[in-house]
Amino acid sequence: MRNFRLIGSLPFAAFSLVSPALATPQTEEYVTAHGKAQSLKNSPVIGGRLGLSVQHNPATINIIQRSLMEQRGYAHAEEAADSAPGVSSGGSPGSPAQFMMRGFSGSQILILRDGIYYGPTTMVNRPLNTFNLESVQVLKGPSSVLYGQGAVGGTVDMRTRDPVFDAPHANALVSYGSFNTWNAGVGGSIPITKTLAIRSDFSRTSSDGYVKGADPHSNDFTTTLLWHPNRSFSARLSVDYLTDQLSTYYGTPLVNLGQTGDAAGGLLHSSTGLGVTKSSLWKYYNVRDPKAGSVNATPTLHLSWTLSPHVTLHNKSYFIYAKRRWNNAEAYSYISQAGSTDAAGNPITQGSIGRDRFYVYQNQHQVGDTIDGQFDFHILGFKNRVVVGGDAYYLRFIRNRGFPDATYADSVSLTSPDGGSTGDFAGEFPYRKSPTTMLDAGIFMEDVLTLRKDLRLVGGFRYDWLSLNRQNFNQNDSFSAASSFKGHYNPSNFRIGPVYDLTDNISLYGVYTTAEDPPGSNLFTANRGQFTRLSTSRQGEIGLKATALGGRATTTLSLFDIRRAHVLVSTGPDTVATAGSQKSRGVEWQGDITFNKHWSLSGNVAYTYSRYGNFQPSATINASGNKVPDVPAVTANLWAVWSRAANLPLDLGAGMRYVSERKGNYANTLSLNDYALVNVFAGWHAYHGVTVYGRIDNLANKHFIQWADTSYPSEVMLGAPRSFSISLQAGF
């Protein structure tokens, strides 16, 4: 959901979406090129440890830099990632920040923070404030060879800002907008000595939410100490501390329109007569005292040694502590006929909304380390670079949860829900405890062999030892052997592909990649008999990357085909099932051009064909051959920027996003209508380093559905209506 809007400043230049960070694994520094599209010859961290440029990496990579996030007003990393070709984000009660790309979503998309795996995406990921980030990096397709498990549809890495040594720098932001939305941030970098520098950033976001009562807010503090005593060694110690309260708007109920009438048009259509009423739009169906907060602390240490011009070593150590709390009414079911009762035995009036209660308390402790070496040498006269290394982590995840014995805890009016409290219902306490321990150790190798000046062969391999111990305890604290299990797995994955330069600025590539990893859904909710083996995936991809007009234009084109077997799916808020197979194929295009110092245009479009093969998510639903829920066939983005309009210190811009029709459930009986959103902005550069911005999002006030979670089939998530914001951004 998009409850916040952050507005920032943009220098008098246009920036490309396919704008690779100027980061090699050694320097991790970022440079902004003014007046032209970013070069495809720069090396993003997410592309692997070989230091390959975007042009010479056989994969689709999109980098959304800080300057672009400021210009377009992205407050959270999820909004930034949505601007990449074929990416869309969504949320649900238990999965507040998840992505869809290349036909896959949820835990099949890997989320990293500075290259660190936090756990299953749908359970542990949180919306991150962009003020603390330098870039959001997106790698499409399976990346298990690079990062291990859970990376079939793609990988998203949130990269924080580093200190710099040239001079002190400071940044500040204050913004106010619709729904009483506030954003603020302050940060800076200080060189303490010639070899030691520090950077700290603090940001806060808060809002009433576009559905009043949701009340999301977050505080994110990041500080990084960088020690660079000589050219051959560097140490980076970073600590991130995030506290938040997620939006507690969990959906708008689907009703039987034959009984209610009052249909809200333009949102969806259903073959079973379901819909959303006008009177329920922007209504809040949760309790008055909801909980959806967390505390997250992550210290990390990165070390780099250059032993010789041909040998470099890296080590990354980290610790993660997280505590998360949910306690809400999450599922909202329209009562179409009399006879239902609530937890107190009271009859529920026909036409009301029956609500559940669901609380989850999570505690996570994780420690890990990665070490690798990069070696440059020649094989039979051919230039070769190889990276070899290993990583390991220990993850202890304790999940306590409770449900009322009754189907419905209570009920509220469809048109005037009155809130109510979380309460204390029979069956909730004592809670059900499920501690899970995951231990993973892996070895990996990446290699690039330069066969000719214009031809490279890129490959990689990874082998893992994965141990999973899932324990469940009953309400009387007795061990549940019937649902608990232990498993030991040994996934092995590889990728290989050539990159051929037609010219110095145009390259063709092809790649074949495999992925054998935990199968799609959240393993921390799997029970005995639901999970017996890892999923297997493979992807074939071909593409083209080109730069023209002296660097003022870039374009990328890719075609992909993914097949995935033994998929695990979520069938409810606390259940999963092994359902079958999935196939996905499509095409993605991105183009950016800077016409001159005033005008620039950037856009992308993606087509995705995603279907289930043999797929039966439950005993009553056979989804074989059906479309995958929440996957649009077409997504498109377009931005135009007029910098220094009429030779004034004024930037004007507009953007459009289009998302085609999607299915809202496994049975494909619910279809979410397509939608197009238009955003506009104006920025006045009042003083050197100081910009005042105004912005309007969803200019036409389009009503649309952003997400439909298959675990909550009785409701859908509305997207944000029209909103405005005004901000002051300063950077020195």
XYZ file of N, CA, C and O in Angstrom, residues 343-450:
432
model
N -18.313 -15.554 18.481
C -17.669 -16.309 19.551
C -18.478 -16.317 20.837
O -18.333 -17.228 21.662
N -19.319 -15.316 21.040
C -20.153 -15.250 22.245
C -21.473 -15.984 22.068
O -22.305 -15.993 22.982
N -21.690 -16.575 20.890
C -22.931 -17.281 20.632
C -24.045 -16.408 20.108
O -25.177 -16.882 19.914
N -23.751 -15.141 19.852
C -24.766 -14.223 19.347
C -24.957 -14.433 17.850
O -23.983 -14.606 17.110
N -26.214 -14.414 17.375
C -26.441 -14.560 15.926
C -25.896 -13.346 15.169
O -25.952 -12.216 15.658
N -25.353 -13.594 13.984
C -24.829 -12.519 13.143
C -25.885 -12.176 12.105
O -26.367 -13.050 11.381
N -26.229 -10.911 12.048
C -27.272 -10.450 11.137
C -26.853 -10.653 9.685
O -25.711 -10.369 9.302
N -27.762 -11.149 8.887
C -27.500 -11.280 7.453
C -27.155 -9.909 6.867
O -27.795 -8.918 7.156
N -26.110 -9.870 6.034
C -25.654 -8.618 5.446
C -24.553 -7.944 6.246
O -24.015 -6.922 5.814
N -24.199 -8.514 7.408
C -23.095 -7.973 8.206
C -21.766 -8.558 7.727
O -21.720 -9.442 6.864
N -20.704 -8.101 8.347
C -19.364 -8.594 8.064
C -18.854 -9.361 9.278
O -18.681 -8.792 10.360
N -18.649 -10.665 9.118
C -18.060 -11.468 10.176
C -16.546 -11.315 10.173
O -15.908 -11.332 9.117
N -15.989 -11.147 11.378
C -14.543 -10.914 11.483
C -13.879 -12.015 12.317
O -14.479 -12.550 13.249
N -12.641 -12.297 11.993
C -11.849 -13.213 12.803
C -10.991 -12.420 13.787
O -11.129 -11.196 13.898
N -10.140 -13.095 14.505
C -9.021 -12.488 15.235
C -7.809 -13.356 14.960
O -7.896 -14.576 14.879
N -6.673 -12.694 14.830
C -5.453 -13.421 14.527
C -4.291 -12.643 15.111
O -4.060 -11.494 14.751
N -3.596 -13.272 16.050
C -2.408 -12.598 16.549
C -1.188 -13.477 16.326
O -1.258 -14.709 16.378
N -0.067 -12.823 16.036
C 1.215 -13.487 15.834
C 2.285 -12.669 16.539
O 2.365 -11.448 16.366
N 3.082 -13.336 17.340
C 4.253 -12.728 17.960
C 5.480 -13.454 17.423
O 5.581 -14.674 17.533
N 6.402 -12.699 16.831
C 7.604 -13.290 16.246
C 8.855 -12.767 16.937
O 8.940 -11.585 17.280
N 9.802 -13.653 17.125
C 11.141 -13.276 17.569
C 12.146 -13.970 16.667
O 12.073 -15.191 16.478
N 13.053 -13.186 16.106
C 14.024 -13.721 15.159
C 15.437 -13.344 15.585
O 15.723 -12.183 15.899
N 16.317 -14.338 15.587
C 17.744 -14.126 15.799
C 18.479 -14.820 14.666
O 18.221 -15.992 14.372
N 19.385 -14.113 14.048
C 20.110 -14.674 12.914
C 21.535 -14.152 12.909
O 21.781 -12.962 13.142
N 22.481 -15.029 12.667
C 23.882 -14.648 12.560
C 24.462 -15.325 11.331
O 24.116 -16.477 11.024
N 25.299 -14.601 10.587
C 25.834 -15.185 9.366
C 27.156 -14.576 8.953
O 27.561 -13.513 9.458
N 27.820 -15.248 8.031
C 29.107 -14.768 7.526
C 29.294 -15.255 6.094
O 28.888 -16.371 5.734
N 29.894 -14.398 5.276
C 30.232 -14.735 3.891
C 31.680 -14.342 3.639
O 32.100 -13.237 3.992
N 32.444 -15.239 3.040
C 33.823 -14.935 2.672
C 34.055 -15.387 1.239
O 33.560 -16.437 0.818
N 34.750 -14.561 0.465
C 35.047 -14.928 -0.914
C 36.341 -14.280 -1.358
O 36.793 -13.273 -0.796
N 36.926 -14.873 -2.367
C 38.147 -14.345 -2.962
C 37.985 -14.181 -4.459
O 37.368 -15.025 -5.133
N 38.521 -13.093 -4.990
C 38.479 -12.820 -6.424
C 39.888 -12.961 -6.985
O 40.835 -12.356 -6.477
N 40.015 -13.752 -8.055
C 41.331 -14.054 -8.611
C 41.316 -13.788 -10.120
O 40.436 -14.272 -10.835
N 42.304 -13.023 -10.594
C 42.464 -12.726 -12.021
C 43.702 -13.447 -12.548
O 44.800 -13.303 -11.990
N 43.543 -14.206 -13.616
C 44.661 -14.930 -14.205
C 44.298 -15.304 -15.644
O 43.209 -14.970 -16.130
N 45.178 -16.004 -16.315
C 44.954 -16.411 -17.704
C 44.901 -17.935 -17.794
O 45.632 -18.643 -17.089
N 43.986 -18.429 -18.653
C 43.880 -19.848 -18.942
C 44.092 -20.042 -20.436
O 43.310 -19.522 -21.248
N 45.168 -20.738 -20.808
C 45.476 -20.984 -22.222
C 45.492 -19.684 -23.022
O 45.044 -19.621 -24.171
N 45.965 -18.633 -22.372
C 46.062 -17.348 -23.036
C 44.821 -16.491 -22.961
O 44.828 -15.346 -23.417
N 43.731 -17.027 -22.363
C 42.491 -16.271 -22.241
C 42.412 -15.616 -20.860
O 42.695 -16.256 -19.837
N 41.986 -14.367 -20.849
C 41.804 -13.650 -19.589
C 40.642 -14.263 -18.818
O 39.572 -14.512 -19.376
N 40.850 -14.490 -17.528
C 39.822 -15.136 -16.719
C 39.752 -14.497 -15.330
O 40.775 -14.153 -14.739
N 38.539 -14.334 -14.831
C 38.327 -13.888 -13.449
C 37.397 -14.884 -12.775
O 36.336 -15.223 -13.315
N 37.793 -15.369 -11.619
C 36.984 -16.314 -10.877
C 36.818 -15.818 -9.441
O 37.741 -15.229 -8.870
N 35.636 -16.034 -8.896
C 35.345 -15.748 -7.496
C 34.913 -17.055 -6.850
O 34.010 -17.743 -7.356
N 35.554 -17.418 -5.762
C 35.174 -18.610 -5.006
C 34.971 -18.213 -3.555
O 35.648 -17.311 -3.040
N 34.035 -18.868 -2.907
C 33.781 -18.514 -1.518
C 32.731 -19.405 -0.887
O 32.286 -20.405 -1.470
N 32.345 -19.022 0.306
C 31.330 -19.764 1.034
C 30.609 -18.857 2.004
O 31.096 -17.779 2.366
N 29.425 -19.276 2.383
C 28.681 -18.520 3.385
C 27.905 -19.485 4.268
O 27.685 -20.655 3.924
N 27.500 -18.993 5.422
C 26.724 -19.794 6.362
C 25.919 -18.858 7.242
O 26.344 -17.727 7.525
N 24.745 -19.318 7.644
C 23.972 -18.555 8.618
C 23.145 -19.500 9.483
O 22.812 -20.627 9.101
N 22.870 -19.017 10.668
C 22.006 -19.708 11.629
C 20.832 -18.796 11.907
O 21.014 -17.627 12.263
N 19.615 -19.321 11.714
C 18.413 -18.523 11.890
C 17.491 -19.242 12.872
O 17.118 -20.400 12.657
N 17.149 -18.561 13.945
C 16.203 -19.071 14.942
C 14.975 -18.182 14.917
O 15.062 -16.978 15.162
N 13.839 -18.778 14.594
C 12.608 -18.020 14.389
C 11.514 -18.634 15.265
O 11.138 -19.800 15.079
N 11.027 -17.872 16.218
C 9.988 -18.339 17.131
C 8.694 -17.598 16.813
O 8.648 -16.367 16.850
N 7.675 -18.362 16.494
C 6.394 -17.800 16.065
C 5.300 -18.293 17.006
O 5.010 -19.493 17.061
N 4.705 -17.372 17.750
C 3.593 -17.681 18.638
C 2.326 -17.079 18.060
O 2.326 -15.927 17.626
N 1.241 -17.841 18.081
C 0.038 -17.367 17.420
C -1.205 -17.950 18.086
O -1.121 -18.965 18.803
N -2.349 -17.302 17.818
C -3.591 -17.779 18.396
C -4.795 -17.420 17.553
O -4.813 -16.382 16.881
N -5.823 -18.274 17.587
C -7.055 -18.078 16.838
C -8.234 -18.384 17.766
O -8.171 -19.340 18.541
N -9.309 -17.642 17.675
C -10.520 -18.025 18.421
C -11.041 -19.377 17.934
O -10.841 -19.759 16.782
N -11.721 -20.087 18.839
C -12.329 -21.364 18.448
C -13.432 -21.162 17.423
O -13.644 -22.000 16.546
N -14.154 -20.047 17.544
C -15.291 -19.797 16.664
C -14.817 -19.338 15.284
O -13.738 -18.760 15.129
N -15.649 -19.591 14.257
C -15.336 -19.130 12.909
C -15.261 -17.612 12.870
O -14.366 -17.034 12.246
N -16.208 -16.956 13.561
C -16.236 -15.499 13.602
C -16.118 -15.033 15.048
O -16.883 -15.469 15.915
N -15.156 -14.154 15.300
C -15.018 -13.600 16.652
C -16.161 -12.647 16.957
O -16.729 -12.660 18.046
N -16.488 -11.792 15.978
C -17.589 -10.845 16.138
C -18.023 -10.396 14.754
O -17.581 -10.946 13.735
N -18.855 -9.386 14.683
C -19.322 -8.877 13.387
C -19.502 -7.380 13.475
O -19.659 -6.809 14.572
N -19.478 -6.724 12.317
C -19.699 -5.284 12.229
C -20.589 -5.008 11.023
O -20.767 -5.857 10.142
N -21.115 -3.804 10.975
C -21.957 -3.390 9.861
C -21.114 -3.214 8.600
O -19.969 -2.750 8.661
N -21.675 -3.574 7.454
C -20.991 -3.366 6.186
C -20.766 -1.886 5.914
O -19.701 -1.487 5.441
N -21.772 -1.073 6.212
C -21.704 0.345 5.855
C -21.136 1.219 6.962
O -20.603 2.290 6.684
N -21.234 0.777 8.234
C -20.750 1.584 9.364
C -20.030 0.699 10.373
O -20.509 0.488 11.491
N -18.889 0.156 9.992
C -18.152 -0.685 10.939
C -17.703 0.136 12.146
O -17.147 1.226 11.999
N -17.958 -0.382 13.338
C -17.726 0.420 14.535
C -16.427 0.093 15.242
O -16.186 0.563 16.356
N -15.576 -0.716 14.680
C -14.269 -0.981 15.276
C -14.281 -2.155 16.220
O -14.012 -3.286 15.839
N -14.603 -1.924 17.489
C -14.485 -2.970 18.482
C -13.035 -3.153 18.890
O -12.127 -2.517 18.358
N -12.792 -4.031 19.861
C -11.440 -4.230 20.374
C -10.917 -5.603 19.981
O -11.660 -6.466 19.517
N -9.605 -5.795 20.166
C -9.009 -7.088 19.855
C -9.633 -8.180 20.715
O -9.841 -9.296 20.257
N -9.910 -7.857 21.976
C -10.608 -8.797 22.837
C -9.745 -9.969 23.272
O -8.532 -10.003 23.073
N -10.390 -10.948 23.890
C -9.752 -12.160 24.383
C -10.767 -13.275 24.218
O -11.734 -13.370 24.972
N -10.564 -14.127 23.228
C -11.574 -15.110 22.853
C -11.127 -16.522 23.216
O -9.925 -16.832 23.217
N -12.087 -17.364 23.468
C -11.801 -18.757 23.774
C -11.048 -19.396 22.620
O -11.432 -19.266 21.460
N -9.960 -20.085 22.956
C -9.142 -20.736 21.935
C -7.879 -19.977 21.590
O -6.935 -20.566 21.057
N -7.853 -18.687 21.910
C -6.661 -17.901 21.578
C -5.496 -18.217 22.510
O -4.349 -18.332 22.072
N -5.787 -18.307 23.792
C -4.743 -18.487 24.789
C -4.944 -19.806 25.530
O -6.084 -20.223 25.762
N -3.850 -20.461 25.939
C -2.476 -20.053 25.659
C -2.147 -20.195 24.172
O -2.794 -20.955 23.466
N -1.153 -19.466 23.728
C -0.859 -19.437 22.307
C -0.202 -20.745 21.858
O 0.319 -21.534 22.646
N -0.245 -20.940 20.552
C 0.442 -22.065 19.914
C 1.852 -21.608 19.542
O 2.016 -20.605 18.858
N 2.834 -22.335 19.964
C 4.233 -21.944 19.771
C 4.872 -22.796 18.682
O 4.714 -24.021 18.664
N 5.589 -22.130 17.765
C 6.252 -22.835 16.660
C 7.662 -22.285 16.463
O 7.865 -21.339 15.696
N 8.635 -22.836 17.162
C 10.022 -22.431 16.908
C 10.598 -23.175 15.701
O 10.375 -24.379 15.534
N 11.292 -22.441 14.863
C 11.922 -23.028 13.674
C 13.398 -22.658 13.662
O 13.757 -21.496 13.905
N 14.226 -23.627 13.383
C 15.663 -23.391 13.265
C 16.102 -23.763 11.856
O 15.804 -24.859 11.368
N 16.782 -22.837 11.206
C 17.309 -23.090 9.857
C 18.815 -22.846 9.874
O 19.276 -21.804 10.337
N 19.547 -23.817 9.402
C 20.998 -23.710 9.300
C 21.384 -23.974 7.856
O 21.038 -25.015 7.294
N 22.083 -23.012 7.254
C 22.448 -23.139 5.847
C 23.927 -22.836 5.684
O 24.444 -21.843 6.220
N 24.629 -23.696 4.961
C 26.023 -23.467 4.595
C 26.159 -23.739 3.106
O 25.619 -24.727 2.598
N 26.854 -22.863 2.415
C 26.966 -23.012 0.972
C 28.343 -22.651 0.468
O 29.062 -21.861 1.084
N 28.710 -23.242 -0.654
C 29.922 -22.852 -1.365
C 29.498 -22.388 -2.757
O 28.508 -22.872 -3.309
N 30.234 -21.434 -3.309
C 29.841 -20.877 -4.601
C 31.067 -20.517 -5.418
O 32.187 -20.349 -4.894
N 30.817 -20.390 -6.701
C 31.850 -20.011 -7.648
C 31.215 -19.205 -8.766
O 30.132 -19.543 -9.247
N 31.864 -18.122 -9.172
C 31.474 -17.345 -10.345
C 32.700 -17.180 -11.230
O 33.829 -17.061 -10.732
N 32.468 -17.150 -12.537
C 33.605 -17.069 -13.452
C 33.209 -16.318 -14.710
O 32.089 -16.477 -15.214
N 34.130 -15.493 -15.219
C 33.959 -14.871 -16.522
C 35.239 -15.102 -17.324
O 36.338 -14.722 -16.895
N 35.082 -15.764 -18.442
C 36.195 -16.085 -19.332
C 36.077 -15.226 -20.579
O 35.081 -15.295 -21.303
N 37.092 -14.393 -20.837
C 37.103 -13.520 -22.004
C 37.742 -14.265 -23.168
O 38.968 -14.368 -23.275
